[in-house]
Amino acid sequence: MQYLDLESASTFRVLEGAVQRKALPISDHSALNFCSTLSKELLKSKRVRDYPSIVAFAFFCRQSNLKKILSEINCANMRIGWGCILHIPPSNVPINSMFSMLMGLLSGNSNIIRLPSSNFPEVRLVIDVIIDLLERDEFESLRDSLYFVKSSRSSEALVRLISVVDGVLVWGGDVTAEIFRKFPKKNRAVEIYFTDRSSSAVLSCLELESLNMKELNELFRKFYNDTLLFDQLACSSPQKIFWMCDTKNYKKIQVLFWNRFSRYLYDNNMNLNKNIKTDKMINIISNIQTVKSSIQVEKYSDAIWTIANSSNNLNLNHGVFQNVNVKTLAEIAPWLNTREQTLCYFGVNQTSILEHALDADWNIDRIVPIGSALDMKMTWDGINVLERLSRIVDLQ
Amino acid sequence: MANLDFTKSMWSLNEHHIKNCNIFSNFAKAIFSEIKDKNSLNELPYLPVRAFKEFDILSIDKNDVFKTMNSSGTTGTQSKIYLDKETAKNQSSSLIETFTDLFGNKRFPMLIIDSEKTVKDRAKFSARTAAINGFSLFSRNRCFALDDNLNLNLSDIESFLQKHDGQTIFIFGFTFVIWNNFINELSQKSIKLPLKDSFLLHGGGWKKLEAEKVSNARFKELVFQTTGCRRVHNYYGMVEQTGSIYFECEMGKLHAPKNGDVSIRSIDEHKILDDGEVGLIQLFSNIQRSYPGHSILTEDLGRKFNGNICKCGNTGSVVEIVGRLKKADIRGCSDAIS
């Protein structure tokens, strides 16, 4: 059984299989075959359609995409996994448990994934399909490569496990990273920490004004996927919105955008967290603490509030956005804080953005179109994860 | 609905917090800037109860903090409530007033359905500890009915009851503990304690009993079967508004105390709902002066009714607790380690 309680005495014995398992070379296709089969099975399932994040994950795992990814790895034919990787995925974007697993699997490792405490149905759904697949004879060799465990919050069993694995892949922000860094590990254990990040978006007022209703709604669909799909809690979800306008029109366009986006959410019955208003209030208090003064809030609806503030270091979520007016891309630089990760763009030339990013030394890792904020890649936060999770055997 | 005096005192208290608590002042300015009607409680700013877990919120200088109360948060974080001497005193006297109105102005031999460990062990401090200590104000001699393992301490109970034979006993405990470790145990052992002249006060929530499909009526029935006690009173309150406690009257209704009131708001929009409609419970209390706990939006679901509907004579607003808001995955980045 692949779904285990780490606090149970027998679990460690079962996990021995994963911990002792020989690492595989990246060129071994058993992991790829498994993942592409998983992709097919997920895309066949009717229940999966309720979860766009699973659909995106399944689509990512299709054979052609995985083959392409593996072909782009440096020295792939001499790479082999480190052994057993312990994954600590986040609870803000539940499907990342599966992307994390994918990263460990494709790089030739066996994987123990410590699931978030909350029960996310989308995660359970994928695990059920995985467990079914592993029963098939063709995947017998992978049965020791994948375990999902639940553990209590301050789990001694978890700390013990950390000391015997060959690597940890930790999502979940600064506090979590600091805690996991301190635990004793094997001398050569590889460690990857995805710490607190912040993201923004730049929208061209001129281009926005030229959109017809159909195009605007399409933009809203993408913007929703970037933001409220996960309550704006994903590190890649835009918090600051840079309105690139060279006229005094920016206020009018902002108001129009937010009003229409609020309308879009309501008209399309978009699935919003019921608590969102309370969550917003808590978020505002948190930011009041940061700036030590009041914050002016424009309430467009219970789903969308916006603020204007001179701080670049706020932490906004649950549908709270910071409006920033810029005339040119050059004005963006001082607004990017040290945690900045993704800049989404609409109506702005991608090459210009890149030029500015390099010129002004913007510290961001990703520049993607609106709609793609949450697209997971095997290169994340500036790290080529598949390469980091595998070692090169130097043959001379 | 609340009388004018109460409403006036609430607005005045609100002003006090705006003047003395930066967070509250900035919060009110940010979110409740368009206050229209100061004759209505419903226009008052309100803090989500979770704010007390996540932030240090006080209207006094840290040096003037006399006592800090903590709640037992279910996910590890606790509310921090900062009291100065004045507010602590007012909380006690409010509790005394409400209690004596219902049960009479005296101290009673108190049978506590819990273990002494709950109050003695500093590491075990929780809402249960606070409740036991708070209500011990009305005790003149205490007996803990359960041992360290929460098993019935029959010999202690029996000698206590013998010692106070003929007197009214004040039985107190948390609802689930009374159900699980007291009356069910007595029932299984076919024991009926001589407690027909006692009254029982219990609080702490019905969640676990609801999960086992135990109703208030069934709870009271089993209390009667095992103790002969007919005066069973639930209470509703929270550490974030200590001293403003809702006691169940003889008609089975939870009434607001003189220093409190209740409104109901819709979950998503926070719109004020009519009497009888289910929504989030908002609690008002005009005694919380050292911290802005005067107007709190809880995570409890319930309905309210006009107090006048109750035949017991208490005109305080009536609240009915329906349940708790489902923890809609308070998703932070991680919860791997607390």
PDB file of C-alpha atoms in Angstrom, chain A residues 88 90-92 114 116-118 120 152-154 172-173 176 179-180 230-231 233 273-275 277-279 281-282 284-286 288-289 293-295 297 299 302 305, chain B residues 22-23 25-27 29-32 34 46-48 50-51 54-57 75 267-270 280 297 325-338:
ATOM      1  CA  ILE A  88       7.569  18.269   1.622  1.00  0.00           C
ATOM      2  CA  PRO A  90       3.076  23.000   0.077  1.00  0.00           C
ATOM      3  CA  SER A  91      -0.536  23.310   1.069  1.00  0.00           C
ATOM      4  CA  ASN A  92      -1.231  26.467  -0.938  1.00  0.00           C
ATOM      5  CA  ARG A 114       4.806  13.825   3.016  1.00  0.00           C
ATOM      6  CA  PRO A 116      -0.053  18.377   3.640  1.00  0.00           C
ATOM      7  CA  SER A 117      -2.229  17.881   6.731  1.00  0.00           C
ATOM      8  CA  SER A 118      -5.394  19.102   5.041  1.00  0.00           C
ATOM      9  CA  PHE A 120      -7.234  17.866  -0.628  1.00  0.00           C
ATOM     10  CA  SER A 152       1.733  14.716  12.608  1.00  0.00           C
ATOM     11  CA  ARG A 153       2.939  18.274  12.831  1.00  0.00           C
ATOM     12  CA  SER A 154       6.023  17.831  14.972  1.00  0.00           C
ATOM     13  CA  GLY A 172       6.415  25.954   1.771  1.00  0.00           C
ATOM     14  CA  GLY A 173       8.226  29.193   2.376  1.00  0.00           C
ATOM     15  CA  THR A 176       9.508  25.761   6.676  1.00  0.00           C
ATOM     16  CA  ILE A 179      13.127  24.347  10.062  1.00  0.00           C
ATOM     17  CA  PHE A 180      14.082  21.642   7.591  1.00  0.00           C
ATOM     18  CA  PHE A 230      -5.746  29.141  -5.426  1.00  0.00           C
ATOM     19  CA  ASP A 231      -6.927  32.175  -3.466  1.00  0.00           C
ATOM     20  CA  LEU A 233      -1.777  32.061  -2.354  1.00  0.00           C
ATOM     21  CA  ASN A 273     -13.498  30.434  -1.228  1.00  0.00           C
ATOM     22  CA  LYS A 274     -16.582  31.129   0.953  1.00  0.00           C
ATOM     23  CA  ASN A 275     -14.451  32.760   3.621  1.00  0.00           C
ATOM     24  CA  LYS A 277     -14.104  38.323   2.871  1.00  0.00           C
ATOM     25  CA  THR A 278     -12.808  37.332   6.300  1.00  0.00           C
ATOM     26  CA  ASP A 279      -9.539  36.204   4.751  1.00  0.00           C
ATOM     27  CA  MET A 281      -9.714  41.372   6.382  1.00  0.00           C
ATOM     28  CA  ILE A 282      -6.962  39.313   7.966  1.00  0.00           C
ATOM     29  CA  ILE A 284      -5.287  43.778   5.326  1.00  0.00           C
ATOM     30  CA  ILE A 285      -4.424  43.666   9.040  1.00  0.00           C
ATOM     31  CA  SER A 286      -1.256  41.762   8.222  1.00  0.00           C
ATOM     32  CA  ILE A 288      -1.205  47.222   8.140  1.00  0.00           C
ATOM     33  CA  GLN A 289       1.297  45.641  10.524  1.00  0.00           C
ATOM     34  CA  SER A 293      -0.151  52.756   9.081  1.00  0.00           C
ATOM     35  CA  SER A 294      -3.551  52.518   7.496  1.00  0.00           C
ATOM     36  CA  ILE A 295      -4.044  51.272   3.974  1.00  0.00           C
ATOM     37  CA  VAL A 297      -8.842  49.917   0.326  1.00  0.00           C
ATOM     38  CA  LYS A 299     -13.740  47.371  -2.478  1.00  0.00           C
ATOM     39  CA  ASP A 302     -16.404  40.697  -1.874  1.00  0.00           C
ATOM     40  CA  TRP A 305     -10.307  44.607  -3.149  1.00  0.00           C
TER      41      TRP A 305
ATOM     42  CA  ASN B  22      -3.138  51.456  16.240  1.00  0.00           C
ATOM     43  CA  ILE B  23      -3.971  48.218  14.513  1.00  0.00           C
ATOM     44  CA  SER B  25      -7.689  52.201  14.237  1.00  0.00           C
ATOM     45  CA  ASN B  26      -5.931  51.526  10.931  1.00  0.00           C
ATOM     46  CA  PHE B  27      -8.095  48.505  10.322  1.00  0.00           C
ATOM     47  CA  LYS B  29     -10.091  53.246   8.689  1.00  0.00           C
ATOM     48  CA  ALA B  30      -9.212  50.800   5.930  1.00  0.00           C
ATOM     49  CA  ILE B  31     -12.304  48.642   5.984  1.00  0.00           C
ATOM     50  CA  PHE B  32     -15.077  50.485   7.776  1.00  0.00           C
ATOM     51  CA  GLU B  34     -18.179  54.610   5.555  1.00  0.00           C
ATOM     52  CA  TYR B  46     -15.799  44.045  13.799  1.00  0.00           C
ATOM     53  CA  LEU B  47     -12.619  42.013  14.006  1.00  0.00           C
ATOM     54  CA  PRO B  48     -12.550  38.435  12.727  1.00  0.00           C
ATOM     55  CA  ARG B  50      -8.798  34.822  13.916  1.00  0.00           C
ATOM     56  CA  ALA B  51      -7.106  38.217  14.187  1.00  0.00           C
ATOM     57  CA  GLU B  54      -2.383  36.005  14.303  1.00  0.00           C
ATOM     58  CA  PHE B  55      -1.640  39.436  15.740  1.00  0.00           C
ATOM     59  CA  ASP B  56      -0.928  41.093  19.068  1.00  0.00           C
ATOM     60  CA  ILE B  57      -3.869  43.404  19.479  1.00  0.00           C
ATOM     61  CA  THR B  75      -4.400  24.192  14.543  1.00  0.00           C
ATOM     62  CA  ILE B 267     -20.751  33.948   5.504  1.00  0.00           C
ATOM     63  CA  ASP B 268     -19.606  35.331   2.189  1.00  0.00           C
ATOM     64  CA  GLU B 269     -20.873  38.895   2.176  1.00  0.00           C
ATOM     65  CA  HIS B 270     -21.106  39.588   5.925  1.00  0.00           C
ATOM     66  CA  LEU B 280     -21.783  33.735  11.238  1.00  0.00           C
ATOM     67  CA  LEU B 297     -17.011  38.028  14.099  1.00  0.00           C
ATOM     68  CA  LEU B 325     -17.623  27.161   9.951  1.00  0.00           C
ATOM     69  CA  LYS B 326     -15.808  24.462   8.043  1.00  0.00           C
ATOM     70  CA  LYS B 327     -12.113  25.285   8.120  1.00  0.00           C
ATOM     71  CA  ALA B 328     -11.975  26.135   4.436  1.00  0.00           C
ATOM     72  CA  ASP B 329      -8.377  25.060   4.250  1.00  0.00           C
ATOM     73  CA  ILE B 330      -6.630  28.051   5.775  1.00  0.00           C
ATOM     74  CA  ARG B 331      -3.952  27.440   3.209  1.00  0.00           C
ATOM     75  CA  GLY B 332      -0.642  28.912   4.075  1.00  0.00           C
ATOM     76  CA  CYS B 333       2.442  27.725   2.264  1.00  0.00           C
ATOM     77  CA  SER B 334       3.089  24.783   4.524  1.00  0.00           C
ATOM     78  CA  ASP B 335       2.094  23.041   7.679  1.00  0.00           C
ATOM     79  CA  ALA B 336       4.697  20.324   7.772  1.00  0.00           C
ATOM     80  CA  ILE B 337       6.027  21.512  11.092  1.00  0.00           C
ATOM     81  CA  SER B 338       4.154  23.762  13.479  1.00  0.00           C
TER      82      SER B 338
END
